[in-house]
Coordinates of C-alpha atoms and ligand atoms in Angstrom, one line a residue:
M70 CA -23.3 6.3 66.6
D71 CA -21.5 2.4 66.0
G72 CA -19.3 3.0 68.8
I73 CA -22.2 3.5 71.3
F74 CA -24.0 0.9 69.5
L75 CA -21.1 -2.1 71.3
A76 CA -22.2 -0.1 74.6
L77 CA -25.9 0.4 74.0
Y78 CA -26.6 -2.9 72.5
P79 CA -29.6 -4.4 73.9
T80 CA -28.9 -8.1 75.5
M81 CA -31.2 -10.8 75.7
S82 CA -31.7 -10.1 79.4
T83 CA -32.2 -6.2 79.1
P84 CA -34.0 -5.5 75.6
K85 CA -34.1 -1.5 74.4
K86 CA -37.5 -0.3 73.7
W87 CA -37.8 2.8 70.9
D88 CA -40.9 4.8 69.7
I89 CA -40.4 2.8 66.1
I90 CA -37.9 0.6 65.1
I91 CA -36.8 0.6 61.2
I92 CA -35.9 -2.9 59.6
G93 CA -33.3 -1.6 56.4
G94 CA -32.3 1.4 55.9
G95 CA -32.1 2.0 51.9
L96 CA -34.2 5.1 50.9
A97 CA -37.1 4.7 52.3
G98 CA -35.8 3.1 55.9
L99 CA -33.4 5.9 55.8
T100 CA -35.2 8.7 54.8
A101 CA -38.4 7.5 57.8
A102 CA -35.5 7.8 60.6
L103 CA -34.9 11.3 59.4
H104 CA -38.5 12.9 58.7
L105 CA -39.4 10.9 62.0
V106 CA -36.2 12.0 64.2
N107 CA -36.6 15.8 63.5
N108 CA -39.8 14.9 64.8
N109 CA -38.2 14.1 68.2
H110 CA -39.3 10.3 68.0
S111 CA -36.6 7.6 69.3
V112 CA -35.7 5.6 66.2
C113 CA -34.0 2.7 65.9
L114 CA -32.7 1.3 62.2
I115 CA -31.7 -1.6 61.3
E116 CA -29.3 -2.5 58.1
K117 CA -27.9 -5.8 57.4
T118 CA -24.8 -4.0 54.8
A119 CA -22.7 -1.8 56.2
Y120 CA -22.5 2.0 53.9
P121 CA -21.4 2.3 51.3
N122 CA -22.6 -0.4 49.0
H123 CA -23.6 -0.5 45.1
K124 CA -27.3 -1.7 44.6
V125 CA -28.9 -2.9 41.5
C126 CA -30.9 0.1 40.9
G127 CA -31.6 2.1 37.4
E128 CA -30.0 5.6 39.9
Y129 CA -32.8 7.8 38.0
V130 CA -34.3 9.7 40.4
S131 CA -37.4 11.7 40.0
N132 CA -37.2 15.4 40.8
E133 CA -41.0 15.4 42.6
V134 CA -38.4 14.1 45.7
L135 CA -36.7 17.9 45.9
P136 CA -38.4 19.5 47.7
Y137 CA -38.9 17.0 50.9
L138 CA -34.9 16.0 50.5
K139 CA -34.7 19.4 51.4
L140 CA -36.6 19.7 54.2
L141 CA -34.8 16.7 54.8
G142 CA -31.2 18.8 54.8
I143 CA -30.5 16.5 51.7
D144 CA -29.4 18.3 49.0
P145 CA -28.0 15.7 46.0
F146 CA -26.2 18.1 44.3
E147 CA -23.9 18.3 47.1
V148 CA -22.7 15.2 45.9
G149 CA -22.3 16.2 42.1
A150 CA -25.8 14.0 41.3
K151 CA -26.4 15.5 37.3
H152 CA -29.3 17.0 36.2
I153 CA -31.0 15.3 33.8
S154 CA -33.9 16.5 31.6
K155 CA -34.1 14.5 28.3
F156 CA -35.4 11.0 27.5
K157 CA -34.6 8.5 24.7
I158 CA -36.2 5.2 24.2
T159 CA -35.5 3.4 21.4
D160 CA -37.1 -0.3 20.3
T161 CA -34.9 -3.2 19.8
S162 CA -34.1 -2.1 16.7
G163 CA -32.7 0.6 17.9
H164 CA -35.5 3.4 16.4
P165 CA -35.3 6.0 18.5
I166 CA -38.1 8.3 20.1
T167 CA -37.6 11.9 22.4
A168 CA -38.9 12.9 24.6
S169 CA -38.5 15.8 27.7
L170 CA -39.0 14.8 30.3
P171 CA -42.5 17.0 32.3
L172 CA -40.6 16.7 35.3
G173 CA -37.1 15.8 34.7
G174 CA -34.5 14.2 37.4
F175 CA -31.3 13.7 38.3
G176 CA -28.4 11.0 38.2
I177 CA -26.9 9.9 41.0
S178 CA -25.9 6.3 42.4
R179 CA -27.0 4.7 45.2
Y180 CA -23.4 3.5 46.5
A181 CA -23.9 7.9 47.1
F182 CA -27.9 8.7 48.0
D183 CA -27.3 6.2 50.6
E184 CA -24.6 6.7 52.3
L185 CA -25.6 10.7 52.2
L186 CA -28.3 10.0 53.9
Y187 CA -26.9 7.5 56.3
N188 CA -24.7 9.9 57.2
A189 CA -27.4 12.2 57.3
L190 CA -28.9 10.3 60.2
K191 CA -25.9 8.4 61.7
D192 CA -26.0 11.1 65.1
K193 CA -29.6 11.1 65.4
A194 CA -30.6 7.5 65.1
E195 CA -29.3 4.1 67.0
I196 CA -27.9 2.3 64.1
I197 CA -28.0 -1.3 64.1
F198 CA -25.2 -3.4 61.7
D199 CA -27.7 -6.6 62.2
T200 CA -30.2 -8.4 59.9
V201 CA -33.3 -9.4 61.5
T202 CA -34.7 -12.6 61.5
K203 CA -38.1 -12.6 63.4
V204 CA -40.5 -9.7 63.8
N205 CA -44.3 -10.4 66.9
F206 CA -46.6 -7.9 68.0
E207 CA -47.7 -9.2 71.0
N208 CA -49.7 -6.8 73.8
D209 CA -49.4 -3.8 71.5
E210 CA -45.8 -3.9 71.3
F211 CA -42.8 -5.3 68.8
I212 CA -40.5 -7.5 70.0
I213 CA -38.0 -7.5 67.4
N214 CA -34.7 -10.9 67.2
T215 CA -31.9 -10.1 64.8
Q216 CA -29.4 -12.6 63.4
K217 CA -26.5 -11.2 66.3
K218 CA -28.8 -12.5 68.9
A219 CA -30.7 -9.3 69.8
I220 CA -33.7 -8.6 70.8
L221 CA -35.8 -5.1 70.6
K222 CA -38.7 -3.6 71.4
A223 CA -40.4 -0.9 70.1
D224 CA -44.7 0.6 70.0
F225 CA -44.1 1.1 66.4
V226 CA -42.2 -1.1 63.2
I227 CA -42.0 0.4 59.9
G228 CA -40.8 -2.0 57.0
A229 CA -38.6 -0.8 54.5
F230 CA -36.8 -4.0 53.9
G231 CA -37.2 -3.8 49.7
K232 CA -38.2 -6.5 47.8
R233 CA -37.8 -9.1 49.0
S234 CA -36.3 -10.5 52.4
N235 CA -35.6 -13.1 54.9
I236 CA -39.1 -10.9 56.5
D237 CA -41.1 -11.4 53.7
S238 CA -40.8 -15.0 53.8
Y239 CA -41.4 -15.4 58.0
L240 CA -44.5 -12.5 57.8
N241 CA -45.1 -15.5 54.6
R242 CA -46.3 -13.1 52.9
E243 CA -48.4 -14.5 49.3
F244 CA -46.0 -12.9 47.2
M245 CA -42.8 -15.1 48.1
N246 CA -45.2 -18.2 46.8
Q247 CA -44.4 -17.4 43.9
K248 CA -42.4 -17.5 41.1
T249 CA -40.7 -14.0 39.0
P250 CA -39.7 -14.5 35.7
W251 CA -37.5 -11.7 36.1
L252 CA -33.2 -10.5 36.4
A253 CA -31.5 -7.4 36.5
V254 CA -28.1 -6.3 36.1
K255 CA -26.1 -3.0 37.3
A256 CA -22.8 -2.0 36.3
H257 CA -20.7 1.8 36.3
Y258 CA -19.1 2.3 32.9
E259 CA -16.7 5.2 31.0
Y260 CA -18.9 5.7 28.2
D261 CA -19.6 9.1 26.1
F262 CA -23.0 9.9 27.1
P263 CA -24.6 13.1 27.8
D264 CA -25.3 14.2 31.4
D265 CA -28.6 15.4 31.0
T266 CA -30.4 11.9 29.5
V267 CA -31.8 8.9 30.5
A268 CA -31.6 6.3 28.2
L269 CA -34.3 3.0 27.9
H270 CA -32.9 0.7 25.2
N271 CA -35.7 -1.9 24.3
F272 CA -34.1 -5.6 23.0
N273 CA -35.4 -8.7 22.4
G274 CA -36.6 -9.4 26.9
G275 CA -36.1 -6.9 28.4
Y276 CA -34.5 -3.4 28.4
C277 CA -31.1 -1.5 29.8
G278 CA -31.0 1.9 30.9
L279 CA -28.8 4.7 30.5
S280 CA -27.8 6.9 32.4
K281 CA -24.4 9.9 34.2
T282 CA -24.0 9.7 37.9
E283 CA -22.4 11.8 40.3
T284 CA -19.1 10.4 39.5
G285 CA -19.6 11.4 35.7
A286 CA -19.4 6.9 35.3
V287 CA -22.7 6.1 33.6
N288 CA -25.1 3.4 35.0
A289 CA -26.1 0.6 33.3
C290 CA -29.0 -2.0 34.3
Y291 CA -30.6 -3.9 32.9
L292 CA -34.0 -6.3 33.4
A293 CA -34.5 -9.2 31.7
T294 CA -36.2 -12.7 31.8
L295 CA -34.9 -15.7 32.9
K296 CA -36.1 -17.4 29.3
S297 CA -34.2 -14.8 26.9
F298 CA -30.6 -14.9 29.5
K299 CA -30.8 -18.8 29.8
K300 CA -30.3 -18.3 25.9
Y301 CA -26.7 -17.6 26.8
G302 CA -26.2 -18.4 29.7
D303 CA -23.8 -15.9 30.9
I304 CA -23.8 -11.9 31.1
D305 CA -20.6 -11.3 28.7
S306 CA -22.3 -13.4 25.5
F307 CA -26.1 -12.4 26.7
Q308 CA -24.9 -8.7 26.2
K309 CA -23.0 -8.7 23.0
E310 CA -25.2 -11.2 21.7
E311 CA -28.9 -10.7 22.6
L312 CA -28.3 -6.8 23.9
S313 CA -26.1 -5.5 21.1
K314 CA -29.1 -6.6 19.0
N315 CA -30.3 -2.4 19.6
P316 CA -27.4 -0.6 17.7
F317 CA -27.3 1.3 20.6
L318 CA -27.0 -1.3 23.4
A319 CA -23.8 -2.9 20.9
D320 CA -21.9 0.8 20.8
F321 CA -21.8 1.0 24.5
F322 CA -21.1 -2.7 25.3
S323 CA -18.1 -3.1 23.0
N324 CA -16.6 0.5 23.7
A325 CA -17.9 1.5 27.0
K326 CA -15.1 0.2 29.9
P327 CA -16.1 -1.1 33.3
H328 CA -15.5 0.5 36.7
F329 CA -16.1 -2.2 38.5
K330 CA -14.3 -6.4 37.9
K331 CA -18.4 -7.7 37.6
P332 CA -21.8 -6.4 37.3
L333 CA -24.0 -6.4 39.7
T334 CA -27.0 -8.8 40.2
I335 CA -30.4 -9.9 41.3
S336 CA -33.0 -13.0 40.8
Q337 CA -36.6 -13.2 41.5
I338 CA -37.6 -9.6 41.0
S339 CA -41.8 -9.5 41.8
F340 CA -43.7 -6.9 41.0
E341 CA -47.3 -8.8 42.1
Q342 CA -49.3 -6.2 44.4
K343 CA -48.6 -6.6 48.4
E344 CA -50.1 -5.0 51.8
P345 CA -49.1 -1.4 53.0
V346 CA -50.2 -3.4 56.6
V347 CA -49.2 -6.5 57.2
D348 CA -49.6 -7.9 61.2
H349 CA -48.9 -4.2 62.3
I350 CA -45.7 -3.4 60.6
F351 CA -45.8 -0.1 58.2
M352 CA -44.9 -1.4 54.7
V353 CA -42.9 1.8 53.2
G354 CA -41.3 1.6 49.6
D355 CA -40.9 -1.1 47.7
S356 CA -41.6 -3.7 50.6
A357 CA -44.8 -2.2 49.1
G358 CA -44.8 -2.7 46.4
L359 CA -42.8 -2.9 43.2
I360 CA -43.2 -0.4 40.2
H361 CA -41.3 -1.8 37.5
P362 CA -38.4 -0.2 36.6
L363 CA -38.6 1.0 33.4
C364 CA -41.2 4.0 34.7
G365 CA -37.6 5.0 36.9
N366 CA -40.0 6.1 39.7
G367 CA -39.6 3.5 42.8
M368 CA -37.5 5.8 44.3
A369 CA -39.2 8.4 44.6
M370 CA -41.9 6.2 45.1
A371 CA -39.8 4.8 47.9
I372 CA -39.1 8.2 49.8
K373 CA -43.0 9.6 48.4
S374 CA -44.2 6.7 51.5
A375 CA -41.5 7.4 54.0
Q376 CA -43.2 10.4 53.8
I377 CA -46.8 9.8 53.8
F378 CA -46.4 7.4 57.4
S379 CA -44.3 9.1 58.6
E380 CA -46.4 13.1 58.2
L381 CA -50.0 9.8 59.9
Y382 CA -47.9 8.5 62.9
I383 CA -46.7 12.6 63.5
N384 CA -50.2 14.1 62.8
S385 CA -51.6 11.7 64.9
K386 CA -50.2 11.3 67.9
E387 CA -50.2 15.1 68.1
E388 CA -53.9 13.8 68.7
D389 CA -55.4 12.6 72.0
N390 CA -57.9 9.8 71.0
F391 CA -54.6 7.7 69.2
S392 CA -55.6 4.3 67.8
R393 CA -53.0 3.1 66.1
A394 CA -55.7 1.0 63.9
Q395 CA -57.0 3.8 62.9
L396 CA -53.1 5.1 61.5
E397 CA -53.1 1.6 60.3
N398 CA -56.3 3.0 58.2
E399 CA -55.6 5.9 57.7
Y400 CA -52.1 4.5 55.8
K401 CA -53.5 1.9 53.6
K402 CA -56.0 4.6 52.3
R403 CA -53.2 7.3 51.3
W404 CA -50.7 4.4 50.0
Q405 CA -53.8 3.6 47.5
K406 CA -54.6 6.1 46.6
E407 CA -51.0 7.9 46.0
F408 CA -49.7 4.5 44.3
K409 CA -51.8 2.1 43.4
S410 CA -52.1 4.0 38.9
R411 CA -49.3 4.7 38.9
L412 CA -48.0 0.4 39.7
K413 CA -51.1 -0.3 37.6
T414 CA -49.7 1.6 34.5
G415 CA -46.3 1.1 35.0
R416 CA -47.8 -2.1 35.0
F417 CA -49.3 -1.8 31.4
I418 CA -46.3 0.1 29.7
Q419 CA -44.7 -3.7 30.8
N420 CA -46.8 -5.3 29.6
I421 CA -47.0 -3.9 26.1
L422 CA -43.5 -3.9 25.7
M423 CA -42.2 -6.9 26.4
N424 CA -44.9 -8.1 23.7
P425 CA -43.4 -7.5 19.9
V426 CA -46.2 -7.1 18.4
A427 CA -47.7 -4.5 20.6
S428 CA -44.3 -2.7 20.9
K429 CA -44.4 -2.5 17.6
A430 CA -47.2 -0.4 17.9
G431 CA -46.7 1.5 20.4
F432 CA -43.6 2.6 19.2
S433 CA -45.2 3.9 16.0
L434 CA -48.5 6.0 18.2
A435 CA -45.2 7.4 20.0
R436 CA -44.0 8.6 16.7
T437 CA -47.3 9.9 15.8
I438 CA -48.3 12.1 18.7
P439 CA -44.9 13.3 20.3
G440 CA -46.9 14.0 23.2
L441 CA -48.7 10.4 24.3
I442 CA -44.6 9.5 26.0
P443 CA -45.1 12.4 28.5
M444 CA -48.0 11.9 29.3
I445 CA -47.7 8.1 30.2
I446 CA -45.0 9.3 31.9
K447 CA -46.7 12.0 34.1
K448 CA -49.3 9.0 35.0
T449 CA -46.2 7.0 36.1
H450 CA -44.9 9.8 38.9
G451 CA -45.8 12.0 41.3
A452 CA -46.9 16.1 40.9
Ligands
FAD227 C1 -33.9 -3.4 37.9 C2 -34.4 -2.3 38.8 C3 -34.3 -1.1 38.2 C4 -34.5 0.5 38.9 N1 -34.5 1.1 38.2 C5 -34.8 3.1 38.4 C6 -34.5 3.7 38.3 O1 -34.2 4.6 37.3 N2 -35.4 4.5 39.6 C7 -36.1 4.2 39.9 O2 -36.3 5.7 40.8 N3 -36.9 3.7 40.5 C8 -35.5 2.4 40.4 N4 -35.7 0.8 41.0 C9 -35.9 1.0 41.9 C10 -35.1 1.4 42.9 O3 -34.1 0.7 43.2 C11 -36.3 1.0 44.0 O4 -38.0 0.9 44.3 C12 -35.6 1.1 45.5 O5 -34.0 0.7 45.8 C13 -36.3 1.1 46.8 O6 -36.0 1.8 47.5 P1 -35.7 0.6 49.6 O7 -35.6 1.8 50.6 O8 -37.8 0.5 50.0 O9 -35.3 -1.0 49.8 P2 -33.3 -1.0 49.3 O10 -33.5 0.2 49.1 O11 -34.1 -1.8 48.5 O12 -33.0 -1.2 51.0 C14 -33.6 -2.3 51.6 C15 -32.9 -2.4 52.7 O13 -33.7 -3.0 53.5 C16 -32.1 -4.2 53.9 N5 -32.8 -5.4 54.1 C17 -33.3 -6.3 53.8 N6 -33.9 -7.7 54.9 C18 -33.5 -7.0 55.6 C19 -33.2 -7.7 57.6 N7 -34.2 -8.9 57.9 N8 -32.7 -7.0 58.4 C20 -31.6 -5.6 57.9 N9 -31.9 -5.0 56.7 C21 -32.9 -5.6 55.6 C22 -31.3 -3.8 52.8 O14 -30.3 -4.3 53.4 C23 -32.1 -2.4 52.0 O15 -30.2 -1.8 52.2 C24 -35.5 0.5 40.0 C25 -35.1 -1.3 40.8 C26 -35.1 -2.1 39.5 C27 -34.9 -4.0 40.0

């Protein structure tokens, strides 16, 4: 499609119109696009970065998405995803608790996962590599402007532009005005680590996830407060001096061989509440809300929200008395029902882990009640 794109790329004078334009081709955007084109709706997906690319992410995906991925013709195990069934969590001193994962999951890099979906989509939908700069809803249609000066039109727009985008600023979304204390770091390493385990190691000011990816590399991804990072100023010292107070992370960062020249980093990560529909744009994935990464469920939520929107859209378009307002209300209701309590539980657990006294009490409780961790995991995951 990339070649055809040059010929089709709309100019100022001839704006082309689709049923749906999707802004952002991460997991949410790609799955929604596949679902909709498979049901004969014309889709244009606009993504600013070429595939494949690495993203800051823990790369543990809950199995709850497997039936839906199968329906879309996607099998992550075809590209070597690792089956994960065990969970290990340590406190800041490295005392471990292990538990089995109620549903289980799989380990796959975003490099491979997003590309797998992109390859399935590229001959079915128009994919434009460009950055959307403006989205306006006028006279019951959307007009979209891009950095490369294209003007595109659609009846519906899906916002799948992730946790923080220039489009959030354009839409003047409230969370963009709030300061956030979080940054995240991720890289792949060669390290002796079991295929079937996802580990979450706590340190003062954050936590680090470890799990294997399809290449056999271990993905290490941590979330930390800016305050704890600032004491050290650079990633290397932070890892050696702060994260390594946890003996599991000390062993990891002294023995693991990095695959990347330098780790990927992001900052300004917001966990504030967002609206699932803004200016008639249907938000899916992180654009609608980001769950705390310790729940290991953001990717599943991104995919699930794409499924919810796509199913509602397809069904309501088949009805004689289709109404945009009704679709918007129904999506808002379904989104809240599916995700509101997961996000709330995620916030609650994060607050406990970040508070040394509450965290100590929480770990003792989890040691005495073995079913507690699987129960909490269930509360942050779907069926
Ligand atoms: C530190 C950390 C660790 C995590 N670990 C896990 C984990 O282990 N398991 C899990 O399930 N979840 C995890 N998550 C959450 C998970 O990464 C996200 O929920 C998931 O990536 C959401 O997918 P998405 O499609 O909504 O967004 P993204 O994957 O971020 O995709 C958004 C896309 O939009 C594009 N875009 C943005 N603006 C524009 C524009 N203006 N024009 C065109 N394109 C645009 C971007 O280039 C990007 O490709 C973690 C998150 C963090 C921060």
